[in-house]
Amino acid sequence: MNTIGQLINGEVIVEGTRQQDVYNPSTGEVSKQVDLASKSTVESAIAAAQAAFPAWRNTPAIKRARIMFKFKTLLEEHADKICAMIGEEHGKISHDAAGELQRGIENVEYACGAPELLKGEHSKNVGPNIDSWSEFQPLGVVAGITPFNFPAMVPLWMFPMALVCGNCFILKPSERDPSSTLFIAQLLKEAGLPDGVMSVINGDKEAVDTLLHDDHIKAVSFVGSTPIAEYIYTTANANGKRCQALGGAKNHAIVMPDADMDNAVNQLVGAAFGSSGERCMALSVAVAVGDAAGDALISKMQEAMKNLNVGAYSDATNDFGPVITKAHQEKVIGYINSAEQQGSKIVVDGRQTKVAGYENGFFVGATLIDNVSSDMVSYKEEIFGPVLQVVRVGTMQEAMDLIDAHEYGNGTCIFTRDGEAARYFSDNIQVGMVGINVPLPVPVAYHSFGGWKRSLFGDLHAYGPDAVRFYTKRKTVTQRWPSAGVREGVEFSMPTMK
Amino acid sequence: MNTIGQLINGEVIVEGTRQQDVYNPSTGEVSKQVDLASKSTVESAIAAAQAAFPAWRNTPAIKRARIMFKFKTLLEEHADKICAMIGEEHGKISHDAAGELQRGIENVEYACGAPELLKGEHSKNVGPNIDSWSEFQPLGVVAGITPFNFPAMVPLWMFPMALVCGNCFILKPSERDPSSTLFIAQLLKEAGLPDGVMSVINGDKEAVDTLLHDDHIKAVSFVGSTPIAEYIYTTANANGKRCQALGGAKNHAIVMPDADMDNAVNQLVGAAFGSSGERCMALSVAVAVGDAAGDALISKMQEAMKNLNVGAYSDATNDFGPVITKAHQEKVIGYINSAEQQGSKIVVDGRQTKVAGYENGFFVGATLIDNVSSDMVSYKEEIFGPVLQVVRVGTMQEAMDLIDAHEYGNGTCIFTRDGEAARYFSDNIQVGMVGINVPLPVPVAYHSFGGWKRSLFGDLHAYGPDAVRFYTKRKTVTQRWPSAGVREGVEFSMPTMK
Amino acid sequence: MNTIGQLINGEVIVEGTRQQDVYNPSTGEVSKQVDLASKSTVESAIAAAQAAFPAWRNTPAIKRARIMFKFKTLLEEHADKICAMIGEEHGKISHDAAGELQRGIENVEYACGAPELLKGEHSKNVGPNIDSWSEFQPLGVVAGITPFNFPAMVPLWMFPMALVCGNCFILKPSERDPSSTLFIAQLLKEAGLPDGVMSVINGDKEAVDTLLHDDHIKAVSFVGSTPIAEYIYTTANANGKRCQALGGAKNHAIVMPDADMDNAVNQLVGAAFGSSGERCMALSVAVAVGDAAGDALISKMQEAMKNLNVGAYSDATNDFGPVITKAHQEKVIGYINSAEQQGSKIVVDGRQTKVAGYENGFFVGATLIDNVSSDMVSYKEEIFGPVLQVVRVGTMQEAMDLIDAHEYGNGTCIFTRDGEAARYFSDNIQVGMVGINVPLPVPVAYHSFGGWKRSLFGDLHAYGPDAVRFYTKRKTVTQRWPSAGVREGVEFSMPTMK
Amino acid sequence: MNTIGQLINGEVIVEGTRQQDVYNPSTGEVSKQVDLASKSTVESAIAAAQAAFPAWRNTPAIKRARIMFKFKTLLEEHADKICAMIGEEHGKISHDAAGELQRGIENVEYACGAPELLKGEHSKNVGPNIDSWSEFQPLGVVAGITPFNFPAMVPLWMFPMALVCGNCFILKPSERDPSSTLFIAQLLKEAGLPDGVMSVINGDKEAVDTLLHDDHIKAVSFVGSTPIAEYIYTTANANGKRCQALGGAKNHAIVMPDADMDNAVNQLVGAAFGSSGERCMALSVAVAVGDAAGDALISKMQEAMKNLNVGAYSDATNDFGPVITKAHQEKVIGYINSAEQQGSKIVVDGRQTKVAGYENGFFVGATLIDNVSSDMVSYKEEIFGPVLQVVRVGTMQEAMDLIDAHEYGNGTCIFTRDGEAARYFSDNIQVGMVGINVPLPVPVAYHSFGGWKRSLFGDLHAYGPDAVRFYTKRKTVTQRWPSAGVREGVEFSMPTMK
């Protein structure tokens, strides 16, 4: 059986000490093994990065950017292969994997602008004949730890920007679906990246803790669940590293009485069930303002959900695929059960969904639950499955209070035609990413991604402009030249010469 | 005896439970008492800030800025009074206090540009008919904890920017010299700041720990010593706050063989002994490259130091005053003793300095030490006194290696006429603030202040552009309007009307 | 009788060769004389500016900005006096004059941010060891030519930014109401501006043409009517100067069927009749979409206009005052006559308005005209009087086509609640300043002011960020230091020393 | 014989009415014909652009940028072919053509950052509940008119930025070497640019004047000689277009006594003679400060010039090739003659240079002239040939005065090791592009290119950040939503529901 290895100093190696199964969630079978790196393997990656840093740091930003130009081309050329790898190990359908990859490539495109993004500020005459300017220098070796749900996109949020800023990068992707990530990283060599500048470590807590405690690692970017994010953030900080750690979410959409309901439903179906709801920006709660809106929403959702296909990743006509593991499948079904037990109404029930020919796949069908309230477990926690819960409230203010009371503040959305409602909502809601008739308000690559409250630990957001500041340290130079230099010293030629 | 109180919700109160002596370091006598806030007093300040926040957050940035315009005028009008307060409790001479205040006012001036600084980024058509923009919203209630050595300037690094960004602010100044800080904060009311938006808490660890653990405090800015900075940073982060904590320093100047030596010596005298060396940007180590430079430096420094006057704050002809406490005086002298014992040469000795009429003042005279090496305690630790140590090396690279090996990386400087040497130095040295023939390269208020290595914990620097990002959280809005609105719906008039 | 002179090199002088009457439009009487500068007087101002330029250009930006901080304070202290001067010579009521002055002061506030605004861009390693950065250097001596309708505000759009960018400035204000402008400029000396850096020239075409042809004038900013703007622009360009020339306007508001009609009417009354309509941003055409909107608009406007008071500037209960001259009064009335003759309906007629006690004042009452069409003279030309014309159309697209067909494109507005309508309008309309439910969308001082089509000649707008670029020229420096300098040359000390 | 046609609406056509010879300057023979467009052909290109504009303008910036990503790849793939086309018609050697193309491609790379570059500024709460933001909208159809000396690079300075900003573009390249330009433009179609968005017009004054007078052309970018630049600028402005017109140059290098002379000479040889001196940034005057510097410069230049090879474009071992035409060859030789007649000393004489096998080629050999003075014709005018003139002065100030007295102010350079001299020079010299030990200080693509004085007409420079502002018009939107919208209207559900 194929074993997925480590990319260290330009070579893929298999350490061979410890390994873990990698599943095909559509079939429920083990398809590969992934090598789990030991502390010393991680340290060899760090050592390679340290060695590569001085030359990479001195490479002009435009040359670093040109590697990203080439990398983009390679990613596009190999898109089908990457999407197939994602599908096999994660379970998402090819159109969804292609969407993920495209969002990732957009970060590569943004990184191509490094010379513009790295400009410092130059002030002439901060005092008489004194100038001052800022430089944004790389940190050194930095690390990224990424989740299973976007094995291509989330790493691409991190390392392209880190690299063009002049850092070396060590990536620890999810051990559940590591193939596409490894393959993507290998393309960097073909794009011209010097060996050692980027390494990929597959592993578990041993690898993570090595990264968190090694003095040569200067910064850590993390995306995952909130408890782990908090651990990563606290540990990295205590070890003198800068850190940004993105955690969980519970994204609400407010459906106002004046919403274009057909449009809203159409958007919600994709936002709630796409990628089986395994997205930190999945729209998992709809808050209907007024019963008319609530009734229309339930009725139209029911209708729309009839056309949804769940099935194996390999069939592009499917809308979404399995969840990542058997354990997670059971957990999602457990949340639906608890909602039912706590008094909500299961309008569309995906618990018994079976896919012909894939009876052992980890499938959960699209599920719609009405009359959910904020004291239910299924409301409080992140389900990370294809489940849309509907809460009904009487006013927009109630809807907003509900959202603000939740511990997470990643994304949110309002459906309305009314300019005032949209402005009041986006101004006041305590959530970092806000959509107005946009259910998945993931910022484009030239803005930055980040939630509020317990959805993000750190002060700078992921990718976009904030990434430049996160992956560089500011140096301020103040300069005054002494007088009586060569200019003022003497006359240099005989008077008769003039 | 006068008791210095707390400024809470627009009123100065004295809690009266616990108090501490405030000294006049020039005379060595206790001159006042400072009230020490209990946990509940701190919480009342936080509650006032919470209450004031909604209205302050919604006040247009230009109106917040206008309070700073007025505040600047008031600070200038009351400059003499503020400087006298600083002098009495800190000991610095009036010209030095005036310099401190001026640097503080420059941050107020920068804060007046809030409407420009708070602009978000607006992107039209991130997709067809979809727009996206960023807003930089205030955090809520934030806190500052500041040191004794700049009772006016360091608080002014923090709260003007925090306030114009829309935050409420709670300041915990040093309990050693709190009068000027309190007075400055009181001027904000006259400038138009609503009550509760800014409070000042005098206190000790109880006050600090209350701030660090209260959930309503969203961010903490700190300036002090490295061990405390690290404690503040770790504790604040563990409690879900963002934090920037500035610590200690050991700032080196390289004196190159081609330096304008008269200019260098002139600069070094001020940079080493000004404010008795009690500055985190004090130049405390000179690294001479080559013996010719070293000999000239020692000789000219000796000569220049003959003209230095140390004495009471109240005499403007003095160059510098006492150190802050009796204990600190003894500590500084202890460092000189240890340097002598470890083999360096005390060229000018300030240990026995007495000031006539101020025999109990906490004075240490300007001290010059030659042949210092990197294994000496006096070299490794921050002395924070009027002591300049000279290290001799053979090459510029040795000088740079020495600097990079030190645990601190706050400020540094090179004296040279050579463009290449200056550029190589500023590019490669692992220090955050670099001077070229500028011995105290404190960035101007429209750049940002921050050291590297163990001189700063956090990823954003103090004041300037970084302060905007530190004191705000990014919100990204993505907007698409549904079609078939009022524009497209119907014809609104009879055909015959057209 | 009082003669208003010239401010040259810090002194007010009266040349005395030629003079012109200055009227009090409220009484219709001549109140003062204004001195008209000859070519040689203008040249003496230019010479003073040339002499002052080198020192001013080298003054650090923060010091130039501090003069603006002081200037703001002085303008606020003298606000009543300035407003009275404006009222007497222009005719606007004190609350309107105060509004004008406030908008002017906002530009002074923006200019206080000069150190931030003048930052260049610094790029490290554009090639190996090559750095490059941009500096924004002042142009030298620049000129402003300003109109009667905002004697305080429009000059303040120009010279504060020009000055803080390091230029010297020569202002040629309107000869109809020059007193407030002159007084304002005199305050600059008290604020600390060196003599010669700013001069004020009162005059006519001789003065203007001297400015346009003198080689020492490097740039000209102009605000006035379109034919003059075009002349200024073409002439200045032909003489090698950069120029921005703002001309006329015809600002339309679209009133959509879903508008908050009470709010719209309330806004329109001020926007149409405020300052007697003598504003380049006056809202002079309302385009009602659908008859329901049109009928409601006419009916509610009629009602609202009953409460309008027209009268002398000296009575603060008046809403607006006289127009600027007898000739202009006749011209405005002529436009109303022509509209009537061409078939529109005069709903409220201000032609016969008389103000008791001010029978010779140049008054025109607020006038509302319905059923205006695009072929009428009163529609095609800028009336610059208190006249609101209503055009009725059947669809929003018709309304937009009407606006886009007009030769001017200064400001425009839509009244609607619908997000989609607002976005479509603001995106597509060929007008530079767009309001959504804001009838006078004058950009705030930290944005820039400028119309499209024949409302502005030039590529950079007035004040705000564009002003920095207009009043500076870009210099790009590229720097590489030769190797083998002092750093690499030799060892500087004996081997035994190391 | 091959006829080079017009690229209109995606197709290459030959109008066939008028044609002009295209030479191979290396052989002196006519190699092709170029079609000269009539007014109606130009108008058809404009019509195609007008038709393509609405869809192109609404294409998201990221999609426009992606065409540039692809275009960059295509340019790199076809680099050899493009360089051969340049060589045959212009005469430059392949390494020089490759350098030109690379500088052009860098502008394409910068254009790939369009989404970042086009961001507007968003201000929340400019007043209570009022927001304001700026958008940078395309102008419509814009034109570029480019010179023979960089048939690939100068067009690439213009159209990539114009296109990504959303404009349609009509390019009028030089009729002397049009093949590479046309070929490059054809690649845009393969890159995905819609037909009509970009057209190429070959022609003469008829084509130029059509562009300058047609109302649909909104802006013109020009690079050429100063008299034509002035004509283009004045005419375009008089016709209501914005314009930037870059003209001639006379670039001086100051050689200071402390310069690294070997490095300086090495740099000067390339900067003076590369591309036969037919560059607007060619270094054509060296100003030696002091006789020692002057003598060393002459002596080392003589030596270095011995190794220079002049010859046909097709031999890559040549350093430079012929000049563009027979007439230009004679003109260059005429300048050398006049210098000799006016008393300077011809140290190295290229007038008689012959290239074996290419006896009819338009060659001029590298020429070095000493003792040139500022009253000589050869000094005052731009030679645009491989001629380096040396002026000797006694002080750096004299050197700077000389430079500032010249009518041109494009580029300049100083050779020194001294930080103070470099800073004084770059600060004060009246030239737009300044090199410090960099003889051709052409700004990189992410800065902007532009000279001062009569080297550039207009206020915005070419390419880089200024190009964004030149190719867009600012629109400022101010928005307030009326209250009592859907949010506040009513409760939407029965009380019992809550």
mmCIF file of C-alpha atoms in Angstrom, chain A residues 93-302:
data_model
loop_
_atom_site.group_PDB
_atom_site.id
_atom_site.type_symbol
_atom_site.label_atom_id
_atom_site.label_comp_id
_atom_site.label_asym_id
_atom_site.label_seq_id
_atom_site.Cartn_x
_atom_site.Cartn_y
_atom_site.Cartn_z
ATOM 1 C CA ILE A 93 -17.032 16.210 -5.387
ATOM 2 C CA SER A 94 -14.787 17.425 -8.198
ATOM 3 C CA HIS A 95 -16.615 20.731 -8.727
ATOM 4 C CA ASP A 96 -16.245 21.460 -5.049
ATOM 5 C CA ALA A 97 -12.579 20.482 -5.033
ATOM 6 C CA ALA A 98 -12.048 22.681 -8.080
ATOM 7 C CA GLY A 99 -13.650 25.560 -6.243
ATOM 8 C CA GLU A 100 -11.393 24.978 -3.266
ATOM 9 C CA LEU A 101 -8.317 24.869 -5.443
ATOM 10 C CA GLN A 102 -9.348 28.006 -7.268
ATOM 11 C CA ARG A 103 -9.698 29.901 -3.968
ATOM 12 C CA GLY A 104 -6.264 28.646 -3.081
ATOM 13 C CA ILE A 105 -4.769 29.776 -6.372
ATOM 14 C CA GLU A 106 -6.170 33.239 -5.766
ATOM 15 C CA ASN A 107 -3.813 33.480 -2.818
ATOM 16 C CA VAL A 108 -0.928 32.569 -5.088
ATOM 17 C CA GLU A 109 -2.039 35.346 -7.419
ATOM 18 C CA TYR A 110 -2.057 37.791 -4.542
ATOM 19 C CA ALA A 111 1.418 36.671 -3.493
ATOM 20 C CA CYS A 112 2.628 37.564 -6.996
ATOM 21 C CA GLY A 113 2.193 41.194 -5.952
ATOM 22 C CA ALA A 114 4.887 40.896 -3.273
ATOM 23 C CA PRO A 115 6.997 43.846 -4.501
ATOM 24 C CA GLU A 116 4.028 46.149 -4.062
ATOM 25 C CA LEU A 117 2.902 44.612 -0.797
ATOM 26 C CA LEU A 118 6.309 44.781 0.858
ATOM 27 C CA LYS A 119 6.860 48.485 0.298
ATOM 28 C CA GLY A 120 7.906 50.369 3.402
ATOM 29 C CA GLU A 121 7.101 53.960 4.259
ATOM 30 C CA HIS A 122 9.742 56.601 3.544
ATOM 31 C CA SER A 123 9.732 59.956 5.304
ATOM 32 C CA LYS A 124 12.058 62.701 4.148
ATOM 33 C CA ASN A 125 13.168 65.245 6.714
ATOM 34 C CA VAL A 126 11.635 63.869 9.879
ATOM 35 C CA GLY A 127 14.010 66.451 11.253
ATOM 36 C CA PRO A 128 16.457 68.694 9.396
ATOM 37 C CA ASN A 129 18.387 66.404 7.044
ATOM 38 C CA ILE A 130 17.156 63.325 8.878
ATOM 39 C CA ASP A 131 15.227 60.669 6.977
ATOM 40 C CA SER A 132 13.386 57.666 8.310
ATOM 41 C CA TRP A 133 11.823 54.638 6.679
ATOM 42 C CA SER A 134 10.374 51.278 7.544
ATOM 43 C CA GLU A 135 11.342 47.904 6.169
ATOM 44 C CA PHE A 136 9.275 44.751 6.538
ATOM 45 C CA GLN A 137 11.769 41.965 7.003
ATOM 46 C CA PRO A 138 11.019 38.242 7.069
ATOM 47 C CA LEU A 139 10.759 36.447 10.382
ATOM 48 C CA GLY A 140 12.890 33.423 9.493
ATOM 49 C CA VAL A 141 11.378 29.932 9.623
ATOM 50 C CA VAL A 142 7.628 29.861 10.133
ATOM 51 C CA ALA A 143 5.129 27.030 10.338
ATOM 52 C CA GLY A 144 1.569 26.278 9.270
ATOM 53 C CA ILE A 145 -0.751 23.644 10.693
ATOM 54 C CA THR A 146 -3.824 22.995 8.575
ATOM 55 C CA PRO A 147 -7.088 21.045 8.773
ATOM 56 C CA PHE A 148 -8.570 18.209 6.744
ATOM 57 C CA ASN A 149 -11.488 20.122 5.283
ATOM 58 C CA PHE A 150 -9.495 22.212 2.804
ATOM 59 C CA PRO A 151 -6.294 20.281 2.154
ATOM 60 C CA ALA A 152 -5.384 22.526 -0.790
ATOM 61 C CA MET A 153 -6.914 25.899 0.036
ATOM 62 C CA VAL A 154 -5.915 26.471 3.650
ATOM 63 C CA PRO A 155 -2.229 25.677 3.117
ATOM 64 C CA LEU A 156 -2.380 28.036 0.127
ATOM 65 C CA TRP A 157 -3.731 30.738 2.438
ATOM 66 C CA MET A 158 -0.458 30.543 4.285
ATOM 67 C CA PHE A 159 2.721 29.541 2.538
ATOM 68 C CA PRO A 160 2.590 31.630 -0.660
ATOM 69 C CA MET A 161 2.463 34.845 1.345
ATOM 70 C CA ALA A 162 4.954 33.597 3.937
ATOM 71 C CA LEU A 163 7.392 32.640 1.200
ATOM 72 C CA VAL A 164 7.208 35.811 -0.871
ATOM 73 C CA CYS A 165 7.788 37.779 2.319
ATOM 74 C CA GLY A 166 11.148 36.000 2.492
ATOM 75 C CA ASN A 167 10.438 33.329 5.095
ATOM 76 C CA CYS A 168 11.093 29.622 4.982
ATOM 77 C CA PHE A 169 8.011 27.541 5.682
ATOM 78 C CA ILE A 170 7.221 24.217 7.334
ATOM 79 C CA LEU A 171 3.742 22.885 6.716
ATOM 80 C CA LYS A 172 2.022 20.292 8.868
ATOM 81 C CA PRO A 173 -1.157 19.360 6.938
ATOM 82 C CA SER A 174 -3.945 17.142 8.190
ATOM 83 C CA GLU A 175 -2.967 13.509 8.376
ATOM 84 C CA ARG A 176 -6.457 12.542 7.138
ATOM 85 C CA ASP A 177 -6.038 13.738 3.525
ATOM 86 C CA PRO A 178 -2.380 14.633 3.004
ATOM 87 C CA SER A 179 -1.797 13.630 -0.631
ATOM 88 C CA SER A 180 -2.962 16.750 -2.420
ATOM 89 C CA THR A 181 -1.080 19.002 -0.026
ATOM 90 C CA LEU A 182 2.140 17.096 -0.528
ATOM 91 C CA PHE A 183 1.734 17.116 -4.285
ATOM 92 C CA ILE A 184 1.108 20.858 -4.333
ATOM 93 C CA ALA A 185 4.223 21.477 -2.293
ATOM 94 C CA GLN A 186 6.260 19.367 -4.687
ATOM 95 C CA LEU A 187 5.247 21.661 -7.549
ATOM 96 C CA LEU A 188 7.125 24.482 -5.838
ATOM 97 C CA LYS A 189 10.423 22.873 -6.735
ATOM 98 C CA GLU A 190 9.454 22.822 -10.378
ATOM 99 C CA ALA A 191 8.393 26.443 -10.011
ATOM 100 C CA GLY A 192 11.934 27.265 -8.967
ATOM 101 C CA LEU A 193 11.818 27.320 -5.176
ATOM 102 C CA PRO A 194 15.208 26.425 -3.694
ATOM 103 C CA ASP A 195 15.327 23.246 -1.655
ATOM 104 C CA GLY A 196 14.780 23.651 2.045
ATOM 105 C CA VAL A 197 12.767 26.862 1.750
ATOM 106 C CA MET A 198 9.575 24.842 2.109
ATOM 107 C CA SER A 199 9.095 21.477 3.775
ATOM 108 C CA VAL A 200 5.992 19.386 4.483
ATOM 109 C CA ILE A 201 5.780 17.342 7.631
ATOM 110 C CA ASN A 202 3.086 14.725 7.995
ATOM 111 C CA GLY A 203 2.548 13.792 11.560
ATOM 112 C CA ASP A 204 0.549 14.052 14.738
ATOM 113 C CA LYS A 205 0.947 15.739 18.112
ATOM 114 C CA GLU A 206 4.648 14.914 18.263
ATOM 115 C CA ALA A 207 5.248 16.892 15.096
ATOM 116 C CA VAL A 208 3.015 19.731 16.214
ATOM 117 C CA ASP A 209 4.652 20.022 19.594
ATOM 118 C CA THR A 210 8.088 19.991 18.064
ATOM 119 C CA LEU A 211 7.091 22.965 15.944
ATOM 120 C CA LEU A 212 5.561 24.736 18.922
ATOM 121 C CA HIS A 213 8.647 24.362 21.093
ATOM 122 C CA ASP A 214 11.548 24.748 18.678
ATOM 123 C CA ASP A 215 13.250 28.128 19.048
ATOM 124 C CA HIS A 216 13.929 28.400 15.330
ATOM 125 C CA ILE A 217 10.235 28.548 14.503
ATOM 126 C CA LYS A 218 9.315 32.226 14.654
ATOM 127 C CA ALA A 219 5.602 32.095 13.869
ATOM 128 C CA VAL A 220 2.747 29.637 13.607
ATOM 129 C CA SER A 221 -0.430 29.883 11.541
ATOM 130 C CA PHE A 222 -3.167 27.447 12.459
ATOM 131 C CA VAL A 223 -6.654 26.580 11.246
ATOM 132 C CA GLY A 224 -8.743 24.008 13.067
ATOM 133 C CA SER A 225 -11.131 23.648 15.987
ATOM 134 C CA THR A 226 -11.313 26.209 18.775
ATOM 135 C CA PRO A 227 -9.915 24.080 21.620
ATOM 136 C CA ILE A 228 -6.855 23.179 19.558
ATOM 137 C CA ALA A 229 -6.537 26.739 18.275
ATOM 138 C CA GLU A 230 -6.433 27.998 21.817
ATOM 139 C CA TYR A 231 -3.800 25.430 22.781
ATOM 140 C CA ILE A 232 -1.666 26.281 19.763
ATOM 141 C CA TYR A 233 -1.970 30.001 20.407
ATOM 142 C CA THR A 234 -1.128 29.833 24.086
ATOM 143 C CA THR A 235 1.748 27.434 23.612
ATOM 144 C CA ALA A 236 3.268 29.302 20.691
ATOM 145 C CA ASN A 237 3.065 32.602 22.551
ATOM 146 C CA ALA A 238 4.602 31.136 25.661
ATOM 147 C CA ASN A 239 7.495 30.015 23.492
ATOM 148 C CA GLY A 240 8.080 33.458 22.043
ATOM 149 C CA LYS A 241 6.466 32.923 18.646
ATOM 150 C CA ARG A 242 3.874 35.038 17.008
ATOM 151 C CA CYS A 243 0.722 33.084 16.278
ATOM 152 C CA GLN A 244 -2.623 33.356 14.530
ATOM 153 C CA ALA A 245 -4.966 30.475 15.282
ATOM 154 C CA LEU A 246 -8.348 30.171 13.584
ATOM 155 C CA GLY A 247 -10.958 28.035 15.290
ATOM 156 C CA GLY A 248 -14.578 27.006 15.039
ATOM 157 C CA ALA A 249 -17.713 28.732 13.812
ATOM 158 C CA LYS A 250 -21.482 28.808 13.905
ATOM 159 C CA ASN A 251 -22.545 30.976 11.011
ATOM 160 C CA HIS A 252 -26.051 32.431 11.027
ATOM 161 C CA ALA A 253 -28.058 33.937 8.183
ATOM 162 C CA ILE A 254 -30.840 36.342 8.996
ATOM 163 C CA VAL A 255 -33.752 36.026 6.581
ATOM 164 C CA MET A 256 -35.688 39.283 6.596
ATOM 165 C CA PRO A 257 -39.342 39.595 5.524
ATOM 166 C CA ASP A 258 -38.325 41.591 2.455
ATOM 167 C CA ALA A 259 -35.694 39.084 1.286
ATOM 168 C CA ASP A 260 -35.771 37.767 -2.243
ATOM 169 C CA MET A 261 -36.749 34.372 -0.883
ATOM 170 C CA ASP A 262 -36.031 32.327 -3.996
ATOM 171 C CA ASN A 263 -32.566 33.747 -4.157
ATOM 172 C CA ALA A 264 -32.036 33.254 -0.429
ATOM 173 C CA VAL A 265 -33.071 29.618 -0.553
ATOM 174 C CA ASN A 266 -30.939 28.972 -3.578
ATOM 175 C CA GLN A 267 -27.945 30.446 -1.776
ATOM 176 C CA LEU A 268 -28.656 28.679 1.500
ATOM 177 C CA VAL A 269 -28.780 25.232 -0.050
ATOM 178 C CA GLY A 270 -25.231 25.600 -1.283
ATOM 179 C CA ALA A 271 -23.981 27.344 1.808
ATOM 180 C CA ALA A 272 -25.454 24.855 4.263
ATOM 181 C CA PHE A 273 -24.839 21.533 2.513
ATOM 182 C CA GLY A 274 -21.917 22.196 0.176
ATOM 183 C CA SER A 275 -18.881 20.107 1.109
ATOM 184 C CA SER A 276 -21.205 18.284 3.557
ATOM 185 C CA GLY A 277 -21.159 21.351 5.776
ATOM 186 C CA GLU A 278 -17.528 20.697 6.638
ATOM 187 C CA ARG A 279 -16.498 24.310 6.174
ATOM 188 C CA CYS A 280 -15.701 26.852 8.853
ATOM 189 C CA MET A 281 -17.801 29.233 6.785
ATOM 190 C CA ALA A 282 -20.720 26.815 6.320
ATOM 191 C CA LEU A 283 -24.053 28.498 6.922
ATOM 192 C CA SER A 284 -25.551 26.272 9.607
ATOM 193 C CA VAL A 285 -28.257 28.424 11.180
ATOM 194 C CA ALA A 286 -30.977 30.415 9.416
ATOM 195 C CA VAL A 287 -32.766 32.958 11.568
ATOM 196 C CA ALA A 288 -36.140 33.834 10.113
ATOM 197 C CA VAL A 289 -37.562 37.185 11.173
ATOM 198 C CA GLY A 290 -41.321 36.810 11.406
ATOM 199 C CA ASP A 291 -43.434 33.769 10.777
ATOM 200 C CA ALA A 292 -44.169 34.628 7.198
ATOM 201 C CA ALA A 293 -40.481 34.530 6.434
ATOM 202 C CA GLY A 294 -40.025 31.418 8.533
ATOM 203 C CA ASP A 295 -42.833 29.515 6.860
ATOM 204 C CA ALA A 296 -41.750 30.500 3.386
ATOM 205 C CA LEU A 297 -38.195 29.558 4.146
ATOM 206 C CA ILE A 298 -39.079 26.093 5.434
ATOM 207 C CA SER A 299 -41.413 25.416 2.576
ATOM 208 C CA LYS A 300 -39.044 26.530 -0.157
ATOM 209 C CA MET A 301 -36.063 24.795 1.441
ATOM 210 C CA GLN A 302 -37.936 21.527 1.563
#
